[in-house]
């Protein structure tokens, strides 16, 4: 069995958000097994299955089944320390995507990313290689939020993708990530989670 690992900085926004809300996170960490690890350094790693268990405990104990809806504002690329800053401060979207794809396994060892251009449309995709679980779905949504925030750094808060592809069969509350009145098409049950956008944005 392969042991996959995740960077602490990936789920720190959720952990910090729970603490700010006055939730007893020690209980959540203990039940998920994350209490055994040093979580004070965002560049440390923990087993992915423990992170999934943490997300499941939040659902079970706190009744929160959509982490993206609850913590969208806290999820920022720079929370991932050196990797996040490396992507966030690239000069254009093309450079940011190429950097993210090149180092796609830094944040989570089981995540793969890619980039395609098809005429006037381009697609950035990311996919987990392990089995589908409720905890993995939450991680997928949070990883998607990081991608959206990466685009918004360059394009502004009013930008919306042409399409959003999700691996899951249900969608989180995407309204927290998209501007009002957007025409984004959402496709579920896709082979990879993806953001489809105008190729012209690559120079931004």
Backbone as a printed PyTorch tensor [residue, N CA C, xyz], in Angstrom:
tensor([[[  0.8500,  -1.1970,   0.0000],
         [  0.0000,   0.0000,   0.0000],
         [  0.8850,   1.2470,   0.0000]],

        [[  0.6180,   2.1630,  -0.9160],
         [  1.3870,   3.3970,  -1.0170],
         [  0.9210,   4.4030,   0.0260]],

        [[  1.8690,   5.0130,   0.7200],
         [  1.5270,   6.0570,   1.6840],
         [  1.6630,   7.4080,   0.9970]],

        [[  0.5460,   8.0800,   0.7890],
         [  0.5730,   9.4090,   0.2040],
         [  0.6180,  10.4600,   1.3200]],

        [[  1.2520,  11.5880,   1.0190],
         [  1.4130,  12.6340,   2.0280],
         [  0.8950,  13.9710,   1.4970]],

        [[  0.5010,  14.8300,   2.4370],
         [ -0.0260,  16.1530,   2.1100],
         [  0.6750,  17.1950,   2.9560]],

        [[  0.9090,  18.3470,   2.3580],
         [  1.5580,  19.4350,   3.0770],
         [  0.5810,  20.0580,   4.0710]],

        [[  1.0730,  20.3360,   5.2680],
         [  0.2350,  20.9050,   6.3270],
         [ -0.4150,  22.2100,   5.8710]],

        [[  0.3150,  23.0150,   5.1080],
         [ -0.2210,  24.2880,   4.6470],
         [ -1.4800,  24.1560,   3.8200]],

        [[ -1.7210,  22.9720,   3.2170],
         [ -2.9070,  22.7760,   2.4000],
         [ -4.1800,  22.8540,   3.2350]],

        [[ -4.1740,  22.2350,   4.4280],
         [ -5.4020,  22.2370,   5.2280],
         [ -5.3450,  23.2040,   6.4120]],

        [[ -4.2360,  23.9440,   6.5430],
         [ -4.1360,  24.9260,   7.6240],
         [ -5.2580,  25.9570,   7.6160]],

        [[ -5.6980,  26.4540,   6.4420],
         [ -6.8130,  27.4060,   6.4680],
         [ -8.0680,  26.8480,   7.1240]],

        [[ -8.3230,  25.5510,   6.9200],
         [ -9.4810,  24.9220,   7.5570],
         [ -9.2530,  24.8140,   9.0620]],

        [[ -8.0570,  24.3670,   9.4560],
         [ -7.7240,  24.2410,  10.8650],
         [ -7.8120,  25.5960,  11.5710]],

        [[ -7.2330,  26.6260,  10.9560],
         [ -7.2780,  27.9640,  11.5470],
         [ -8.7030,  28.4940,  11.6150]],

        [[ -9.4790,  28.2200,  10.5650],
         [-10.8630,  28.6810,  10.5520],
         [-11.6930,  28.0290,  11.6450]],

        [[-11.4470,  26.7510,  11.8910],
         [-12.1680,  26.0620,  12.9660],
         [-11.7870,  26.6360,  14.3220]],

        [[-10.5060,  26.9050,  14.5060],
         [-10.0560,  27.4910,  15.7670],
         [-10.6590,  28.8690,  15.9810]],

        [[-10.6700,  29.6810,  14.9200],
         [-11.2470,  31.0230,  15.0260],
         [-12.7290,  30.9810,  15.3740]],

        [[-13.4020,  29.9110,  14.9640],
         [-14.8290,  29.7620,  15.2580],
         [-15.0750,  29.1940,  16.6470]],

        [[-14.0060,  28.9250,  17.3900],
         [-14.1440,  28.4250,  18.7560],
         [-14.3720,  26.9330,  18.8630]],

        [[-14.1010,  26.1980,  17.8030],
         [-14.2850,  24.7410,  17.8030],
         [-13.1240,  24.0740,  18.5340]],

        [[-13.4230,  23.0120,  19.2700],
         [-12.4020,  22.2400,  19.9550],
         [-11.6540,  21.3870,  18.9250]],

        [[-10.6260,  21.9670,  18.3180],
         [ -9.9110,  21.2620,  17.2520],
         [ -9.0540,  20.1320,  17.7960]],

        [[ -8.6760,  20.1840,  19.0720],
         [ -7.8770,  19.1030,  19.6470],
         [ -8.6050,  17.7720,  19.5310]],

        [[ -9.9110,  17.8180,  19.7350],
         [-10.7230,  16.6050,  19.6290],
         [-10.7300,  16.0930,  18.1900]],

        [[-10.8690,  17.0110,  17.2350],
         [-10.8790,  16.6270,  15.8240],
         [ -9.5340,  16.0370,  15.4030]],

        [[ -8.4560,  16.6670,  15.8760],
         [ -7.1170,  16.1990,  15.5250],
         [ -6.8480,  14.8230,  16.1190]],

        [[ -7.2890,  14.6170,  17.3370],
         [ -7.0740,  13.3210,  17.9880],
         [ -7.8170,  12.2040,  17.2660]],

        [[ -9.0680,  12.4410,  16.9340],
         [ -9.8680,  11.4100,  16.2790],
         [ -9.3690,  11.1050,  14.8670]],

        [[ -8.7350,  12.0730,  14.2310],
         [ -8.2210,  11.8500,  12.8750],
         [ -6.7900,  11.3220,  12.8660]],

        [[ -6.1150,  11.3930,  14.0180],
         [ -4.7320,  10.9520,  14.1010],
         [ -3.7190,  12.0400,  13.7880]],

        [[ -4.1840,  13.2500,  13.4930],
         [ -3.2630,  14.3370,  13.1690],
         [ -2.5620,  14.9070,  14.3980]],

        [[ -3.0400,  14.5590,  15.5800],
         [ -2.4110,  15.0630,  16.8080],
         [ -0.9960,  14.5150,  16.9930]],

        [[ -0.6370,  13.5020,  16.2360],
         [  0.6970,  12.8940,  16.3550],
         [  1.7630,  13.6680,  15.5730]],

        [[  1.3360,  14.6550,  14.7820],
         [  2.2550,  15.3360,  13.8730],
         [  2.4410,  16.7990,  14.2460]],

        [[  3.5630,  17.3590,  13.8340],
         [  3.8480,  18.7720,  14.0660],
         [  3.1420,  19.5910,  12.9900]],

        [[  2.1450,  20.3520,  13.4100],
         [  1.3160,  21.1060,  12.4750],
         [  1.6480,  22.5940,  12.4770]],

        [[  2.6790,  22.9810,  13.2250],
         [  3.0090,  24.4080,  13.3170],
         [  3.8220,  24.8990,  12.1240]],

        [[  4.3600,  23.9960,  11.3400],
         [  5.1340,  24.3720,  10.1520],
         [  4.3440,  23.9770,   8.9060]],

        [[  3.9260,  24.9590,   8.0780],
         [  3.1000,  24.6290,   6.9110],
         [  3.7920,  23.7560,   5.8790]],

        [[  5.1250,  23.6530,   5.9520],
         [  5.8410,  22.8280,   4.9850],
         [  6.0670,  21.4060,   5.4770]],

        [[  5.6070,  21.0910,   6.6770],
         [  5.6420,  19.7050,   7.1390],
         [  4.5940,  18.8870,   6.3840]],

        [[  4.7210,  17.5710,   6.4700],
         [  3.7920,  16.6750,   5.7780],
         [  3.1100,  15.7290,   6.7600]],

        [[  1.9020,  15.3210,   6.3880],
         [  1.1380,  14.3300,   7.1530],
         [  0.5770,  13.3100,   6.1680]],

        [[  0.1980,  12.1250,   6.6440],
         [ -0.4370,  11.1580,   5.7370],
         [ -1.7520,  11.7070,   5.1800]],

        [[ -1.9840,  11.4930,   3.9050],
         [ -3.2150,  11.9660,   3.2770],
         [ -4.4390,  11.3740,   3.9600]],

        [[ -4.3590,  10.0910,   4.3440],
         [ -5.5400,   9.4610,   4.9530],
         [ -5.9110,  10.1220,   6.2790]],

        [[ -4.9260,  10.6720,   6.9850],
         [ -5.2200,  11.3980,   8.2290],
         [ -5.8960,  12.7310,   7.9250]],

        [[ -5.4650,  13.3900,   6.8610],
         [ -6.1210,  14.6350,   6.4500],
         [ -7.5730,  14.3600,   6.0580]],

        [[ -7.7990,  13.2910,   5.2910],
         [ -9.1670,  12.9320,   4.9260],
         [-10.0040,  12.6610,   6.1740]],

        [[ -9.4260,  11.9400,   7.1350],
         [-10.1440,  11.6230,   8.3680],
         [-10.4920,  12.9030,   9.1200]],

        [[ -9.5940,  13.8940,   9.0880],
         [ -9.8490,  15.1870,   9.7280],
         [-11.0590,  15.8620,   9.0850]],

        [[-11.1290,  15.8560,   7.7650],
         [-12.2720,  16.4390,   7.0760],
         [-13.5570,  15.6890,   7.4250]],

        [[-13.4730,  14.3680,   7.4940],
         [-14.6500,  13.5700,   7.8560],
         [-15.1040,  13.8610,   9.2810]],

        [[-14.1470,  14.0730,  10.1930],
         [-14.4970,  14.3940,  11.5840],
         [-15.1880,  15.7530,  11.6780]],

        [[-14.7640,  16.6990,  10.8640],
         [-15.4290,  18.0080,  10.8450],
         [-16.8870,  17.8400,  10.4360]],

        [[-17.1130,  16.9860,   9.4740],
         [-18.4850,  16.7170,   9.0390],
         [-19.2670,  16.0140,  10.1440]],

        [[-18.6670,  14.9910,  10.7210],
         [-19.3800,  14.1730,  11.7120],
         [-19.6390,  14.9360,  13.0060]],

        [[-18.6320,  15.6550,  13.4980],
         [-18.7580,  16.3010,  14.7960],
         [-19.3370,  17.7150,  14.7250]],

        [[-19.1020,  18.4080,  13.6090],
         [-19.5530,  19.7950,  13.5110],
         [-20.6600,  19.9920,  12.4830]],

        [[-20.9740,  18.9540,  11.7220],
         [-22.0540,  19.0510,  10.7430],
         [-21.7100,  19.8710,   9.5090]],

        [[-20.4390,  20.0820,   9.2560],
         [-20.0050,  20.8630,   8.0900],
         [-19.6680,  19.9020,   6.9610]],

        [[-20.4640,  19.9270,   5.9080],
         [-20.2370,  18.9930,   4.7990],
         [-19.7320,  19.6860,   3.5400]],

        [[-19.4490,  20.9940,   3.6180],
         [-18.9240,  21.7330,   2.4750],
         [-17.8480,  22.6950,   2.9790]],

        [[-16.6110,  22.2100,   3.0070],
         [-15.5070,  23.0210,   3.5300],
         [-15.2360,  24.2270,   2.6490]],

        [[-15.4650,  24.0940,   1.3510],
         [-15.2530,  25.2220,   0.4510],
         [-16.1990,  26.3620,   0.7990]],

        [[-17.4370,  26.0410,   1.0730],
         [-18.4290,  27.0520,   1.4310],
         [-18.0340,  27.7780,   2.7080]],

        [[-17.4880,  27.0430,   3.6620],
         [-17.1580,  27.6150,   4.9710],
         [-15.8520,  28.3980,   4.9710]],

        [[-14.8770,  27.9550,   4.1790],
         [-13.5180,  28.4940,   4.3300],
         [-12.9220,  29.0580,   3.0440]],

        [[-13.7650,  29.3960,   2.0810],
         [-13.2640,  29.8780,   0.7900],
         [-12.3600,  31.0970,   0.9360]],

        [[-12.7050,  32.0060,   1.8350],
         [-11.9170,  33.2330,   1.9770],
         [-10.5270,  32.9680,   2.5480]],

        [[-10.3800,  31.9260,   3.3450],
         [ -9.0860,  31.6220,   3.9670],
         [ -8.1380,  30.8630,   3.0390]],

        [[ -8.6780,  30.2770,   1.9610],
         [ -7.8730,  29.4130,   1.1000],
         [ -7.1170,  30.2680,   0.0920]],

        [[ -5.8310,  30.4420,   0.3080],
         [ -5.0000,  31.2790,  -0.5430],
         [ -3.7160,  30.5220,  -0.8930]],

        [[ -3.1980,  30.7860,  -2.0640],
         [ -1.9570,  30.1370,  -2.4930],
         [ -0.8100,  30.3860,  -1.5210]],

        [[ -0.7240,  31.6020,  -1.0030],
         [  0.4110,  31.9420,  -0.1560],
         [  0.3910,  31.1840,   1.1700]],

        [[ -0.7460,  30.5520,   1.5080],
         [ -0.7800,  29.7390,   2.7190],
         [  0.0890,  28.4930,   2.5690]],

        [[  0.4700,  28.1920,   1.3180],
         [  1.3240,  27.0400,   1.0500],
         [  2.7920,  27.4150,   1.0130]],

        [[  3.1260,  28.5050,   1.6660],
         [  4.5050,  28.9200,   1.8900],
         [  5.2860,  29.0110,   0.5800]],

        [[  6.4520,  28.3760,   0.5040],
         [  7.3480,  28.5680,  -0.6340],
         [  6.7110,  28.1540,  -1.9590]],

        [[  6.0300,  27.0090,  -2.0000],
         [  5.3980,  26.5770,  -3.2360],
         [  4.3220,  27.5570,  -3.6640]],

        [[  3.4720,  27.9630,  -2.7320],
         [  2.3940,  28.8950,  -3.0550],
         [  2.9100,  30.2290,  -3.5400]],

        [[  3.9370,  30.7410,  -2.8850],
         [  4.5000,  32.0190,  -3.3050],
         [  5.1610,  31.9070,  -4.6740]],

        [[  5.7820,  30.7860,  -4.9400],
         [  6.4300,  30.5640,  -6.2370],
         [  5.4030,  30.6360,  -7.3660]],

        [[  4.2100,  30.0800,  -7.1520],
         [  3.1580,  30.1080,  -8.1610],
         [  2.4850,  31.4770,  -8.2110]],

        [[  2.1770,  32.0310,  -7.0370],
         [  1.4100,  33.2740,  -6.9680],
         [  2.1510,  34.4650,  -7.5590]],

        [[  3.4680,  34.4700,  -7.4440],
         [  4.2320,  35.6490,  -7.8630],
         [  4.9150,  35.4750,  -9.2200]],

        [[  4.4610,  34.5150, -10.0100],
         [  4.9670,  34.4040, -11.3790],
         [  4.4060,  35.5530, -12.2100]],

        [[  5.0730,  35.9330, -13.3100],
         [  4.6820,  37.1440, -14.0390],
         [  3.3930,  37.0410, -14.8470]],

        [[  2.9350,  35.8330, -15.1740],
         [  1.7180,  35.6930, -15.9670],
         [  1.0900,  34.3310, -15.6900]],

        [[ -0.1340,  34.1490, -16.1900],
         [ -0.8690,  32.9110, -15.9320],
         [ -0.1760,  31.7060, -16.5390]],

        [[  0.3910,  31.8640, -17.7330],
         [  1.0890,  30.7440, -18.3620],
         [  2.2430,  30.2600, -17.4930]],

        [[  3.0370,  31.1790, -16.9800],
         [  4.1570,  30.8010, -16.1070],
         [  3.6540,  30.1340, -14.8320]],

        [[  2.5500,  30.6600, -14.2830],
         [  1.9860,  30.0870, -13.0590],
         [  1.5310,  28.6500, -13.2930]],

        [[  0.8480,  28.4110, -14.4140],
         [  0.3650,  27.0700, -14.7240],
         [  1.5340,  26.1210, -14.9630]],

        [[  2.5190,  26.5660, -15.7060],
         [  3.6750,  25.7090, -15.9790],
         [  4.4040,  25.3550, -14.6920]],

        [[  4.5030,  26.3070, -13.7660],
         [  5.1380,  26.0350, -12.4740],
         [  4.3250,  25.0330, -11.6740]],

        [[  2.9950,  25.2340, -11.6300],
         [  2.1260,  24.3310, -10.8800],
         [  2.1870,  22.9160, -11.4220]],

        [[  2.2180,  22.7790, -12.7480],
         [  2.2570,  21.4580, -13.3690],
         [  3.6100,  20.7850, -13.1350]],

        [[  4.6750,  21.5550, -13.2220],
         [  6.0170,  21.0010, -13.0300],
         [  6.2060,  20.4520, -11.6270]],

        [[  5.6350,  21.1510, -10.6410],
         [  5.8140,  20.7570,  -9.2420],
         [  4.4900,  20.2930,  -8.6410]],

        [[  3.7280,  19.5350,  -9.4160],
         [  2.3780,  19.1600,  -8.9910],
         [  2.3380,  18.2360,  -7.7900]],

        [[  3.4470,  17.5930,  -7.4480],
         [  3.4180,  16.6290,  -6.3300],
         [  3.9960,  17.2000,  -5.0380]],

        [[  4.3140,  18.4940,  -5.0500],
         [  4.9100,  19.0890,  -3.8490],
         [  3.8940,  19.1790,  -2.7180]],

        [[  2.6890,  19.6380,  -3.0210],
         [  1.6810,  19.8390,  -1.9820],
         [  1.0690,  18.5190,  -1.5450]],

        [[  0.7110,  17.6790,  -2.5120],
         [  0.1720,  16.3540,  -2.2060],
         [  0.7870,  15.3500,  -3.1690]],

        [[  1.3380,  14.2860,  -2.6330],
         [  2.1000,  13.3440,  -3.4590],
         [  1.2290,  12.5990,  -4.4560]],

        [[ -0.0840,  12.5700,  -4.2210],
         [ -0.9720,  11.8010,  -5.0960],
         [ -1.7430,  12.6870,  -6.0740]],

        [[ -1.3660,  13.9570,  -6.1740],
         [ -2.0560,  14.8480,  -7.1080],
         [ -1.2480,  15.0010,  -8.3930]],

        [[ -1.9320,  14.9360,  -9.5200],
         [ -1.3140,  15.1520, -10.8150],
         [ -2.0000,  16.3460, -11.4640]],

        [[ -1.2360,  17.1190, -12.2190],
         [ -1.7900,  18.3030, -12.8750],
         [ -1.3250,  18.3490, -14.3160]],

        [[ -2.1010,  19.0260, -15.1530],
         [ -1.7550,  19.1480, -16.5560],
         [ -2.3830,  20.3790, -17.1760]],

        [[ -2.0470,  20.6240, -18.4280],
         [ -2.4340,  21.8490, -19.1050],
         [ -2.6230,  21.5500, -20.5840]],

        [[ -3.7350,  22.0120, -21.1600],
         [ -4.0260,  21.7560, -22.5660],
         [ -4.5180,  23.0370, -23.2310]],

        [[ -4.1580,  23.2140, -24.4990],
         [ -4.6900,  24.3170, -25.2950],
         [ -5.4230,  23.7310, -26.4880]],

        [[ -6.6690,  24.1770, -26.6830],
         [ -7.4830,  23.7140, -27.8110],
         [ -8.1070,  24.9380, -28.4770]],

        [[ -7.3580,  25.5670, -29.3670],
         [ -7.8600,  26.7540, -30.0580],
         [ -8.0460,  27.9240, -29.1120]],

        [[ -9.2650,  28.4210, -29.0480],
         [ -9.5510,  29.5990, -28.2150],
         [ -9.7670,  29.2450, -26.7530]],

        [[ -9.7550,  27.9470, -26.4280],
         [ -9.9520,  27.5130, -25.0420],
         [ -8.7140,  26.7960, -24.5160]],

        [[ -8.4410,  27.0080, -23.2600],
         [ -7.3550,  26.2990, -22.5840],
         [ -7.9130,  25.6550, -21.3190]],

        [[ -7.2290,  24.6080, -20.8610],
         [ -7.7060,  23.8910, -19.6650],
         [ -6.5410,  23.5540, -18.7510]],

        [[ -6.7010,  23.9280, -17.4800],
         [ -5.7860,  23.4790, -16.4380],
         [ -6.5270,  22.4260, -15.6340]],

        [[ -5.9290,  21.2420, -15.4950],
         [ -6.6130,  20.1700, -14.7730],
         [ -5.7450,  19.6060, -13.6520]],

        [[ -6.3930,  19.0480, -12.6530],
         [ -5.7070,  18.3820, -11.5460],
         [ -6.5300,  17.1730, -11.1230]],

        [[ -5.8440,  16.1130, -10.7440],
         [ -6.5320,  14.8500, -10.4630],
         [ -5.8230,  14.1110,  -9.3440]],

        [[ -6.6050,  13.5600,  -8.4220],
         [ -6.0620,  12.6940,  -7.3870],
         [ -6.0370,  11.2600,  -7.8990]],

        [[ -5.0210,  10.5080,  -7.4890],
         [ -4.8610,   9.1500,  -8.0030],
         [ -5.3800,   8.0810,  -7.0460]],

        [[ -5.8280,   8.4790,  -5.8550],
         [ -6.3260,   7.4790,  -4.9060],
         [ -7.8340,   7.3040,  -5.0490]],

        [[ -8.4010,   6.4600,  -4.2060],
         [ -9.8220,   6.1290,  -4.3140],
         [-10.7070,   7.2690,  -3.8170]],

        [[-11.8920,   7.3510,  -4.4190],
         [-12.8560,   8.3930,  -4.0680],
         [-13.4280,   8.1370,  -2.6810]],

        [[-13.3560,   9.1400,  -1.7990],
         [-13.9850,   9.0970,  -0.4830],
         [-14.5560,  10.4720,  -0.2130]],

        [[-15.3560,  10.5960,   0.8530],
         [-15.9150,  11.9120,   1.1780],
         [-14.7960,  12.8760,   1.5640]],

        [[-13.7950,  12.4020,   2.2970],
         [-12.6720,  13.2570,   2.6610],
         [-11.8810,  13.7030,   1.4430]],

        [[-11.7460,  12.8050,   0.4750],
         [-11.0200,  13.1560,  -0.7380],
         [-11.7820,  14.1980,  -1.5410]],

        [[-13.0970,  14.1080,  -1.5610],
         [-13.9020,  15.1060,  -2.2660],
         [-13.6600,  16.4920,  -1.6940]],

        [[-13.6150,  16.5820,  -0.3710],
         [-13.3620,  17.8850,   0.2520],
         [-11.9790,  18.4110,  -0.1320]],

        [[-10.9890,  17.5230,  -0.1530],
         [ -9.6400,  17.9230,  -0.5530],
         [ -9.6320,  18.3850,  -2.0080]],

        [[-10.3950,  17.7210,  -2.8460],
         [-10.4870,  18.0960,  -4.2500],
         [-11.0620,  19.5050,  -4.3900]],

        [[-12.1050,  19.8080,  -3.6270],
         [-12.7170,  21.1330,  -3.6840],
         [-11.7350,  22.2110,  -3.2030]],

        [[-10.9870,  21.9090,  -2.1480],
         [-10.0260,  22.8860,  -1.6300],
         [ -8.8940,  23.1140,  -2.6320]],

        [[ -8.4480,  22.0490,  -3.2860],
         [ -7.4120,  22.1810,  -4.2960],
         [ -7.9270,  22.9940,  -5.4850]],

        [[ -9.1810,  22.7790,  -5.8430],
         [ -9.8120,  23.5720,  -6.9000],
         [ -9.8540,  25.0540,  -6.5090]],

        [[-10.1670,  25.3360,  -5.2580],
         [-10.2200,  26.7260,  -4.7920],
         [ -8.8630,  27.3990,  -4.9260]],

        [[ -7.7990,  26.6660,  -4.6500],
         [ -6.4530,  27.2190,  -4.8250],
         [ -6.2100,  27.5880,  -6.2850]],

        [[ -6.6610,  26.7380,  -7.1990],
         [ -6.4880,  27.0240,  -8.6210],
         [ -7.2630,  28.2730,  -9.0230]],

        [[ -8.5100,  28.3770,  -8.5790],
         [ -9.3220,  29.5490,  -8.9020],
         [ -8.6740,  30.8140,  -8.3490]],

        [[ -8.1880,  30.7400,  -7.1230],
         [ -7.5540,  31.9120,  -6.5290],
         [ -6.2830,  32.2980,  -7.2780]],

        [[ -5.5850,  31.3080,  -7.8200],
         [ -4.4180,  31.6020,  -8.6280],
         [ -4.7760,  32.4190,  -9.8620]],

        [[ -5.8730,  32.0530, -10.5150],
         [ -6.3260,  32.8160, -11.6750],
         [ -6.7590,  34.2320, -11.2690]],

        [[ -7.4390,  34.3260, -10.1440],
         [ -7.9720,  35.6300,  -9.7380],
         [ -6.8700,  36.6050,  -9.3310]],

        [[ -5.7100,  36.0910,  -8.9360],
         [ -4.5840,  36.9750,  -8.6420],
         [ -4.2290,  37.7870,  -9.8860]],

        [[ -4.2980,  37.1380, -11.0450],
         [ -3.9220,  37.7990, -12.2960],
         [ -5.0850,  38.5240, -12.9640]],

        [[ -6.2980,  37.9950, -12.8380],
         [ -7.4260,  38.5200, -13.6110],
         [ -8.3460,  39.4280, -12.8200]],

        [[ -8.3170,  39.3390, -11.4900],
         [ -9.2320,  40.1160, -10.6620],
         [-10.4100,  39.2930, -10.1850]],

        [[-11.1110,  39.8190,  -9.1850],
         [-12.1780,  39.0710,  -8.5220],
         [-13.4070,  38.8680,  -9.4000]],

        [[-13.5510,  39.6560, -10.4680],
         [-14.7450,  39.5510, -11.3180],
         [-14.6070,  38.4770, -12.3940]],

        [[-13.4430,  37.8370, -12.4690],
         [-13.2420,  36.8120, -13.4930],
         [-13.9760,  35.5200, -13.1470]],

        [[-14.4790,  34.8420, -14.1860],
         [-15.1010,  33.5240, -14.0220],
         [-14.6380,  32.6220, -15.1570]],

        [[-14.3660,  31.3610, -14.8960],
         [-13.9610,  30.4400, -15.9650],
         [-15.1190,  30.1360, -16.9000]],

        [[-14.7890,  29.6690, -18.0940],
         [-15.8270,  29.2540, -19.0370],
         [-16.5130,  27.9790, -18.5490]],

        [[-15.7070,  27.0580, -18.0230],
         [-16.2390,  25.7900, -17.5140],
         [-15.4840,  25.3820, -16.2490]],

        [[-16.1750,  24.6620, -15.3960],
         [-15.5660,  24.0040, -14.2420],
         [-15.8910,  22.5210, -14.3390]],

        [[-14.8740,  21.6810, -14.2790],
         [-15.0680,  20.2380, -14.2770],
         [-14.7340,  19.7120, -12.8880]],

        [[-15.5700,  18.8510, -12.3540],
         [-15.3350,  18.2480, -11.0430],
         [-15.3580,  16.7360, -11.1560]],

        [[-14.4750,  16.0660, -10.4090],
         [-14.4610,  14.6110, -10.4020],
         [-15.6650,  14.0450,  -9.6550]],

        [[-16.1830,  14.7870,  -8.7090],
         [-17.2840,  14.3060,  -7.8870],
         [-18.6050,  14.3510,  -8.6630]],

        [[-19.6030,  13.6680,  -8.1290],
         [-20.9340,  13.6460,  -8.7450],
         [-21.8370,  14.7370,  -8.1820]],

        [[-21.3530,  15.4610,  -7.1830],
         [-22.0730,  16.6070,  -6.6330],
         [-21.1070,  17.7860,  -6.5760]],

        [[-21.6520,  18.9810,  -6.5820],
         [-20.8110,  20.1790,  -6.5650],
         [-20.9220,  20.8810,  -5.2190]],

        [[-19.8310,  21.4700,  -4.7460],
         [-19.9120,  22.3050,  -3.5460],
         [-20.5790,  23.6240,  -3.9140]],

        [[-20.6900,  24.5260,  -2.9670],
         [-21.2640,  25.8440,  -3.2430],
         [-20.2330,  26.6870,  -3.9930]],

        [[-20.3130,  26.6660,  -5.3000],
         [-19.3500,  27.3810,  -6.1290],
         [-19.5780,  28.8870,  -6.1300]],

        [[-20.7300,  29.3290,  -5.6430],
         [-21.0160,  30.7640,  -5.6210],
         [-20.0070,  31.5380,  -4.7760]],

        [[-19.3830,  30.8670,  -3.8030],
         [-18.4090,  31.5610,  -2.9530],
         [-17.1210,  31.8500,  -3.7040]],

        [[-16.9280,  31.1990,  -4.8730],
         [-15.7130,  31.3960,  -5.6560],
         [-15.9400,  32.1800,  -6.9420]],

        [[-17.1990,  32.3500,  -7.3410],
         [-17.5060,  32.9440,  -8.6360],
         [-18.2650,  34.2530,  -8.4690]],

        [[-18.0910,  35.1960,  -9.4000],
         [-18.8030,  36.4720,  -9.3070],
         [-20.2840,  36.3060,  -9.6320]],

        [[-21.1410,  37.2010,  -9.1350],
         [-22.5720,  37.1190,  -9.4580],
         [-22.8060,  37.2310, -10.9660]],

        [[-23.8130,  36.5180, -11.4550],
         [-24.1780,  36.6020, -12.8640],
         [-23.2470,  35.8950, -13.8110]],

        [[-22.3770,  35.0190, -13.2970],
         [-21.4400,  34.3150, -14.1730],
         [-22.1810,  33.3010, -15.0460]],

        [[-21.5740,  32.9510, -16.1620],
         [-22.1500,  31.9680, -17.0870],
         [-21.3180,  30.6910, -17.1350]],

        [[-20.6220,  30.4070, -16.0540],
         [-19.7450,  29.2420, -16.0100],
         [-20.5520,  27.9430, -16.1020]],

        [[-20.1340,  27.0630, -16.9800],
         [-20.7670,  25.7530, -17.1180],
         [-20.0710,  24.7710, -16.1840]],

        [[-20.8400,  24.0230, -15.4060],
         [-20.2860,  23.0700, -14.4430],
         [-20.5900,  21.6510, -14.8970]],

        [[-19.5280,  20.8470, -15.0420],
         [-19.6650,  19.4520, -15.4440],
         [-19.2030,  18.5540, -14.3090]],

        [[-20.0210,  17.5810, -13.9270],
         [-19.7190,  16.6720, -12.8230],
         [-19.2900,  15.3060, -13.3480]],

        [[-18.6570,  14.5230, -12.4610],
         [-18.2530,  13.1690, -12.8180],
         [-17.1970,  13.1200, -13.8950]],

        [[-16.3220,  14.1080, -13.9110],
         [-15.2870,  14.2020, -14.9420],
         [-14.0190,  13.4430, -14.5180]],

        [[-13.1640,  13.0840, -15.4690],
         [-11.9370,  12.3520, -15.1270],
         [-10.9460,  13.1800, -14.3320]],

        [[-11.0810,  14.5000, -14.3750],
         [-10.1900,  15.3770, -13.6140],
         [-10.9480,  16.6450, -13.2550]],

        [[-10.5640,  17.2630, -12.1620],
         [-11.0910,  18.5730, -11.8170],
         [-10.3410,  19.5960, -12.6640]],

        [[-11.0730,  20.5110, -13.3110],
         [-10.4250,  21.3910, -14.2790],
         [-11.0790,  22.7570, -14.3360]],

        [[-10.2860,  23.7100, -14.7970],
         [-10.7510,  25.0640, -15.0690],
         [-10.5160,  25.3130, -16.5560]],

        [[-11.5840,  25.6060, -17.2850],
         [-11.4910,  25.9170, -18.7060],
         [-11.6500,  27.4270, -18.8690]],

        [[-10.7630,  28.0260, -19.6310],
         [-10.7420,  29.4840, -19.7360],
         [-10.2810,  29.9000, -21.1330]],

        [[-10.4100,  31.1720, -21.4260],
         [-10.0190,  31.6930, -22.7280],
         [ -8.4940,  31.6520, -22.8650]],

        [[ -8.0250,  31.1490, -24.0020],
         [ -6.5870,  31.0690, -24.2420],
         [ -5.9180,  32.4310, -24.1560]],

        [[ -6.6430,  33.4790, -24.4530],
         [ -6.0840,  34.8290, -24.4280],
         [ -5.5840,  35.2470, -23.0470]],

        [[ -6.0850,  34.5770, -22.0120],
         [ -5.6740,  34.9230, -20.6450],
         [ -4.2320,  34.5120, -20.3510]],

        [[ -3.6580,  33.6610, -21.1660],
         [ -2.3350,  33.1250, -20.8740],
         [ -1.2580,  34.2080, -20.8330]],

        [[ -1.5380,  35.3290, -21.4610],
         [ -0.5480,  36.4040, -21.4610],
         [ -0.7190,  37.3540, -20.2860]],

        [[ -1.7370,  37.1340, -19.4610],
         [ -1.9910,  38.0590, -18.3380],
         [ -1.0550,  37.7650, -17.1720]]])
